[in-house]
Coordinates of C-alpha atoms and ligand atoms in Angstrom, one line a residue:
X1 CA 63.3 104.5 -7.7
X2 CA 61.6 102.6 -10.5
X3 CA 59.3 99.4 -9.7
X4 CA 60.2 95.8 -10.2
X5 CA 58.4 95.0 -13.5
X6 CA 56.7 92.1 -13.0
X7 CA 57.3 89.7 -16.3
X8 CA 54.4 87.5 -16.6
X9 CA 55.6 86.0 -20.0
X10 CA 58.8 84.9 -18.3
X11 CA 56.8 83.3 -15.7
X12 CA 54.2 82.1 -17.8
X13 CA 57.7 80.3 -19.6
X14 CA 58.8 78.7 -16.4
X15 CA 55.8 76.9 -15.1
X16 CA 55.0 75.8 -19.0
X17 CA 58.7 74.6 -19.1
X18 CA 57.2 72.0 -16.5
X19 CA 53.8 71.6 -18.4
X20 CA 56.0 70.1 -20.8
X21 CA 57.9 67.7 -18.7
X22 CA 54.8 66.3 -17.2
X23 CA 53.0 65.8 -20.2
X24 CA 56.0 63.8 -21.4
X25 CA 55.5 61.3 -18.4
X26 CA 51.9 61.3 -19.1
X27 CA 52.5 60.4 -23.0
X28 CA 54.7 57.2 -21.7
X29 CA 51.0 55.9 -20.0
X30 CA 49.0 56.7 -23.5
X31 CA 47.5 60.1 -22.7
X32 CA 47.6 63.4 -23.9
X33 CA 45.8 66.2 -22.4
X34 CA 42.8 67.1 -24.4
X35 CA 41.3 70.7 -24.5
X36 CA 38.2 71.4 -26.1
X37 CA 38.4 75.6 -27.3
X38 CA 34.1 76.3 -28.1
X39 CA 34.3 80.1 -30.2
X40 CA 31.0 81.3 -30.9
X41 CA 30.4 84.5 -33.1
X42 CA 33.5 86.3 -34.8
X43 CA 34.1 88.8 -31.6
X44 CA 37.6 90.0 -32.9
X45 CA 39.3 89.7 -29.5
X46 CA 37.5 86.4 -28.4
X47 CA 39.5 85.1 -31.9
X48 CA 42.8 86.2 -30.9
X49 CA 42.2 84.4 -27.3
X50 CA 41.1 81.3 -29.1
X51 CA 44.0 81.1 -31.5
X52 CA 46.7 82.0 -28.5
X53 CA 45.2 78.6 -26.7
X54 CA 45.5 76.9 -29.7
X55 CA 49.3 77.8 -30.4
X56 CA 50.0 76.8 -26.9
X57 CA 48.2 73.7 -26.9
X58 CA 50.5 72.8 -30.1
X59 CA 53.9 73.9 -28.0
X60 CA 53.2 71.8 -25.0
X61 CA 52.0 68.4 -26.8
X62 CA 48.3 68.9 -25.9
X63 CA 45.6 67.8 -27.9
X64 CA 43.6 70.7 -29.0
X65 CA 40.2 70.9 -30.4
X66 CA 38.8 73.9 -31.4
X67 CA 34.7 75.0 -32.2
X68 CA 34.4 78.2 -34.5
X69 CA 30.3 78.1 -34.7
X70 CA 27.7 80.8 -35.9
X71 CA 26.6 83.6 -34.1
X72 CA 23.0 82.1 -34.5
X73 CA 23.7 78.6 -33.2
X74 CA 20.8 78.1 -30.5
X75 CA 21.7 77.1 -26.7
X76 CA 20.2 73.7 -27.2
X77 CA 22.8 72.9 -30.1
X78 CA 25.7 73.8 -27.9
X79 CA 24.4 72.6 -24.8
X80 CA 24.4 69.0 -27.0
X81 CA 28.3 69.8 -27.8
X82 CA 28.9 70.2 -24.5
X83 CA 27.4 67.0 -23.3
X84 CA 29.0 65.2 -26.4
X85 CA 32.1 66.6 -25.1
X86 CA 31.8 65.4 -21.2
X87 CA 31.7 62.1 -22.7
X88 CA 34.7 61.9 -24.9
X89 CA 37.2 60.2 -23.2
X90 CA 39.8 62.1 -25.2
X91 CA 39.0 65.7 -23.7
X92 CA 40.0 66.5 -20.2
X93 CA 39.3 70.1 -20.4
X94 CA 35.9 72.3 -21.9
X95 CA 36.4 76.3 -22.0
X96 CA 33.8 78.4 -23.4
X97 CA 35.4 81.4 -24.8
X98 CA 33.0 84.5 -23.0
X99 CA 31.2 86.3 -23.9
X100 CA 28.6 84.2 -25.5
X101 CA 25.2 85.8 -27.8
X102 CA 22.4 87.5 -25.7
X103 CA 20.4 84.7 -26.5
X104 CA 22.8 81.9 -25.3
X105 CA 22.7 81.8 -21.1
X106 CA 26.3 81.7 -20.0
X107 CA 24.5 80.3 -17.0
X108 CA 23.0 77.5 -18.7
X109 CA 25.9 76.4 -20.5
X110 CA 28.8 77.0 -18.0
X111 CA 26.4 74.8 -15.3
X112 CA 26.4 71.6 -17.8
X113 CA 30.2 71.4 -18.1
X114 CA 31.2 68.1 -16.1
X115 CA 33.1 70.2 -12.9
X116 CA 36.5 67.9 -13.7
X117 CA 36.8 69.2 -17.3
X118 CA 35.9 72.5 -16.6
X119 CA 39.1 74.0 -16.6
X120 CA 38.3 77.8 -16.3
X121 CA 36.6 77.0 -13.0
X122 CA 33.5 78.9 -13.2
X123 CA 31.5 76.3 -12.5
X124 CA 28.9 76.4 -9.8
X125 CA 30.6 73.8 -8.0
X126 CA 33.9 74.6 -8.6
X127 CA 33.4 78.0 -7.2
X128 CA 31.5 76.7 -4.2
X129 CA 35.3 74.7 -3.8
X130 CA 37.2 78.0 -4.1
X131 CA 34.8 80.1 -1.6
X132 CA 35.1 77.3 1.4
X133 CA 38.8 77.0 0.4
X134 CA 38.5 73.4 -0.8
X135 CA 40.8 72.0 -3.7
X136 CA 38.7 72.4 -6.9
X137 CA 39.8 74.1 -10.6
X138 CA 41.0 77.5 -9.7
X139 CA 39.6 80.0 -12.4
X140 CA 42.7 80.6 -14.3
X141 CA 43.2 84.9 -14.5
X142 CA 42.9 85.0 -10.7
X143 CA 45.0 81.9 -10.4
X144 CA 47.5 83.5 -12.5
X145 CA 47.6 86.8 -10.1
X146 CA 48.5 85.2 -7.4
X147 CA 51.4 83.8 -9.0
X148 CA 52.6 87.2 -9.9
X149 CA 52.0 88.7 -6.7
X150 CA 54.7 85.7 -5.2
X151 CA 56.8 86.5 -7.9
X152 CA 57.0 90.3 -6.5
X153 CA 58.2 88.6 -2.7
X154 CA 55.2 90.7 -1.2
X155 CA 53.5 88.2 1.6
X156 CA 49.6 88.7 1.4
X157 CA 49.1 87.5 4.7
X158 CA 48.2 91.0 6.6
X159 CA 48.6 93.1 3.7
X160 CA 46.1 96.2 2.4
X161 CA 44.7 94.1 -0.8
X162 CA 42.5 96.2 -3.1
X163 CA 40.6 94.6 -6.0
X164 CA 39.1 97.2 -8.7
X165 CA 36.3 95.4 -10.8
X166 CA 34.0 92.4 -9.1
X167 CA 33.6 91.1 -12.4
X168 CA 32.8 86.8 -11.9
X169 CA 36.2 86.1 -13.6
X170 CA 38.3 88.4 -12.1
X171 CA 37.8 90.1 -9.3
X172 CA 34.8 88.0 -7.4
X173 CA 37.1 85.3 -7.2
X174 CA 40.1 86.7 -7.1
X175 CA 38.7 87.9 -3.6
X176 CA 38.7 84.7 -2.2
X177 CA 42.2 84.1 -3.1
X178 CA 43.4 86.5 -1.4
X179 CA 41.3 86.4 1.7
X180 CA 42.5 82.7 1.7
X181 CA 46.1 83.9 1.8
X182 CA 45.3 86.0 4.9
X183 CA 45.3 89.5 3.0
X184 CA 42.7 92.3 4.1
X185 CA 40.3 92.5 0.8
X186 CA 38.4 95.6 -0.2
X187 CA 36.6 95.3 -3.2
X188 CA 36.0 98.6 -5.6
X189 CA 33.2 98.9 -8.4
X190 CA 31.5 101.1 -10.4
X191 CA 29.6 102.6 -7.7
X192 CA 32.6 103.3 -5.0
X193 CA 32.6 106.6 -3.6
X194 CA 36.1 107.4 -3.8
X195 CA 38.3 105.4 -5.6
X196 CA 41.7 107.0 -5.0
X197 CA 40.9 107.0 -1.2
X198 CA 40.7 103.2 -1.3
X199 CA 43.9 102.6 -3.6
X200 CA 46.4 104.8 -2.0
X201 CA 45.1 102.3 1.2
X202 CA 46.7 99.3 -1.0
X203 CA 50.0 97.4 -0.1
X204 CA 48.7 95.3 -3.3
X205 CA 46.4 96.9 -5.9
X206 CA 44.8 94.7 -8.4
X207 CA 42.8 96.5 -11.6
X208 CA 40.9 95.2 -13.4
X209 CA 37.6 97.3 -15.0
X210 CA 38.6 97.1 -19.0
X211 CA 39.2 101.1 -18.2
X212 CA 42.4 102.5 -20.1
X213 CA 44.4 104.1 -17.8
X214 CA 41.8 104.2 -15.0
X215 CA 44.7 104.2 -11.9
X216 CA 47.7 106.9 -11.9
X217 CA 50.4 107.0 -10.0
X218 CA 48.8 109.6 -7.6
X219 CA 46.2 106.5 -6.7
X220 CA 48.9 104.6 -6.0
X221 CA 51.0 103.7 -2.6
X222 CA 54.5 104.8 -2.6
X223 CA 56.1 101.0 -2.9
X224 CA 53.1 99.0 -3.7
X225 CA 52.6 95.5 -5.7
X226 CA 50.2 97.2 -9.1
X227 CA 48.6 93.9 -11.0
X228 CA 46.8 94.9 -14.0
X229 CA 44.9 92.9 -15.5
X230 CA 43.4 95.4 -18.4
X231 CA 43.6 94.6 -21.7
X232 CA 42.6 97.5 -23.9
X233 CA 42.8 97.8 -27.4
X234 CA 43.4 101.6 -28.2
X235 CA 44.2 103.0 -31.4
X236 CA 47.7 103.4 -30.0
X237 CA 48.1 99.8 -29.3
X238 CA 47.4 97.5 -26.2
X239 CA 46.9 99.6 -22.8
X240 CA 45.9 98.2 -19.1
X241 CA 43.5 99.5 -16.8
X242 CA 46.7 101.1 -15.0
X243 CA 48.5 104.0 -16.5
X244 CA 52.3 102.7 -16.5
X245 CA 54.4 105.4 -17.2
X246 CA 53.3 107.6 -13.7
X247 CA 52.5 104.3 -12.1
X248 CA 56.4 102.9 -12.3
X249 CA 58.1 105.6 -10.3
X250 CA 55.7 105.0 -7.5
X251 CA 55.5 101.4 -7.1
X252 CA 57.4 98.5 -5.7
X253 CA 56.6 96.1 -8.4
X254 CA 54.0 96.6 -11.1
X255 CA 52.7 94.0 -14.2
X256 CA 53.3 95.1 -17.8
X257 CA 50.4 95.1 -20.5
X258 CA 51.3 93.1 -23.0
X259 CA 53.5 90.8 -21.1
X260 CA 51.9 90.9 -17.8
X261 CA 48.9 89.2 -16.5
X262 CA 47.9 87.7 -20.0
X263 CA 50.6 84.5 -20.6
X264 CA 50.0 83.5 -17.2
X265 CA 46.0 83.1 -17.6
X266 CA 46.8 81.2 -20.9
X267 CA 50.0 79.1 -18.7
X268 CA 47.0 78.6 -15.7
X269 CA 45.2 77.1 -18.5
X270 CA 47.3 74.6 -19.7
X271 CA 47.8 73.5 -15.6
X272 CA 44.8 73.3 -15.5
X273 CA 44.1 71.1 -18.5
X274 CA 47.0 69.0 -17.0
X275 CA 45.4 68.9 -13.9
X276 CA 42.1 67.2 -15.5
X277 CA 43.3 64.6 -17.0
X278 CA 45.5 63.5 -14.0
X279 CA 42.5 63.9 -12.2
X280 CA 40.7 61.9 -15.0
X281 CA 43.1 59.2 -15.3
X282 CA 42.2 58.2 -11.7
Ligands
LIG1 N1 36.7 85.9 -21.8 C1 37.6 86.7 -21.1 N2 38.3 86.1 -20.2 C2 37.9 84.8 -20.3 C3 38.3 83.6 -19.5 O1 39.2 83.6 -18.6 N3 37.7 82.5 -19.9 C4 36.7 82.4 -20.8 N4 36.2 81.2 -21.1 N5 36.3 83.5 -21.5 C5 36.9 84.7 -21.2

């Protein structure tokens, strides 16, 4: 038996689909969503990120603003951008493209972003939301996850739940999520003793290291929900963190890479944009 291939792009499609719709409504009151997109440096995959946000902003009728600065702009100059930006009425959402130059702090800058417009919901405060399980911006990959895993008709509540990587993007808060959603949550790093032990345990395995191929099907629960959230850029072309061809016959449902866990973080990010300036409006 083969797994349920998960297809994030056609999901992704679905909840844009309504994206659309209500920022038709929204338009009939005189706004338009506004995303601010801040690049700094020419990292080659930060550029595709940026240009992928930009294309959707255009599709869904959002206004988009995008920063290309130097490598060498200094942290003051962007921390005024930023605070330029939490004024202007016109811009409901801020994302940072990470990572940012050693000398910038990621800290710093990701702390000044007014909590309403920051839409990838790594601020302090919005995080502080998502641990006690208060409403606050969701941070968008794990966001996106979660919508995948009901896609697959697996119910968290009581399930095995396995996170590899605790990275603050992905798997830190993706741990919450699912501990909110009743799931039994290990989390596995760098340092775990034995990896396979923990994701053969999994009723739903989540990867995500930046780790071609990492997880193979012998790691893997006969009839288990695989998310992968690597996105590696090999000289064969784009591979996850899971190895898909001896994953598949072992698996209930597993994500493709491309076409898996990618559109939804950029489809999270629109609803999330949407999401500000409803809050915005009042
Ligand atoms: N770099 C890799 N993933 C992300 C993300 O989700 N948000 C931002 N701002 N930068 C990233």
């Amino acid at each position: 038996m083969s797994a349920l291939i998960l297809d994030g792009k056609a999901v992704a499609a679905k909840i844009k689909m309504q994206i659309r719709q209500e920022v038709e409504k929204l338009k009939t009151e005189g706004i338009t969503p506004g995303l601010a997109v801040i690049l700094v440096g020419e990292d080659p995959a930060s550029q595709i990120y940026v240009r992928n946000k930009e294309r959707n902003c255009q599709e869904l009728g959002f206004n988009s603003q995008t920063y290309r600065l130097p490598a060498t702009i200094s942290q003051d100059e962007l921390l005024m951008l930023i605070q330029e930006l939490n004024e202007d009425p016109k811009i409901h959402g801020i994302l940072v493209q990470l990572p940012l130059p050693a000398h910038i702090s990621t800290e710093k800058i990701i702390s000044l972003i007014k909590p309403e417009k920051d839409v990838d919901g790594f601020h302090p405060v919005n995080l502080g939301n998502l641990l006690r399980g208060e409403i606050g911006m969701l941070p968008c990959t794990p966001a996106g996850i979660m919508e995948l895993i009901k896609e697959s008709g697996v119910e968290v509540a009581g399930k095995e739940c396995v996170i590899v990587g605790r990275s603050n993007i992905v798997g830190k808060p993706l741990f919450h999520l699912l501990l909110q959603a009743h799931g039994t949550v290990t989390v596995c790093h760098s340092r775990t003793q034995n990896l396979a032990e923990a994701t053969r345990r999994a009723d739903i395995l989540v990867v995500a290291t930046g780790q071609a191929g990492l997880v193979n099907g012998e790691m893997v629960k006969p009839g288990a929900v695989v998310i992968d959230v690597g996105m590696n850029r090999l000289e064969s072309g784009l591979v996850g963190d899971v190895d898909f061809d001896s994953v598949l016959p072992v698996a209930g449902a597993i994500t493709p890479v491309p076409g898996g866990v990618g559109p939804m973080t950029i489809a999270l990010l629109m609803q999330n944009t949407l999401k500000a300036a409803l809050m915005q409006r009042g």
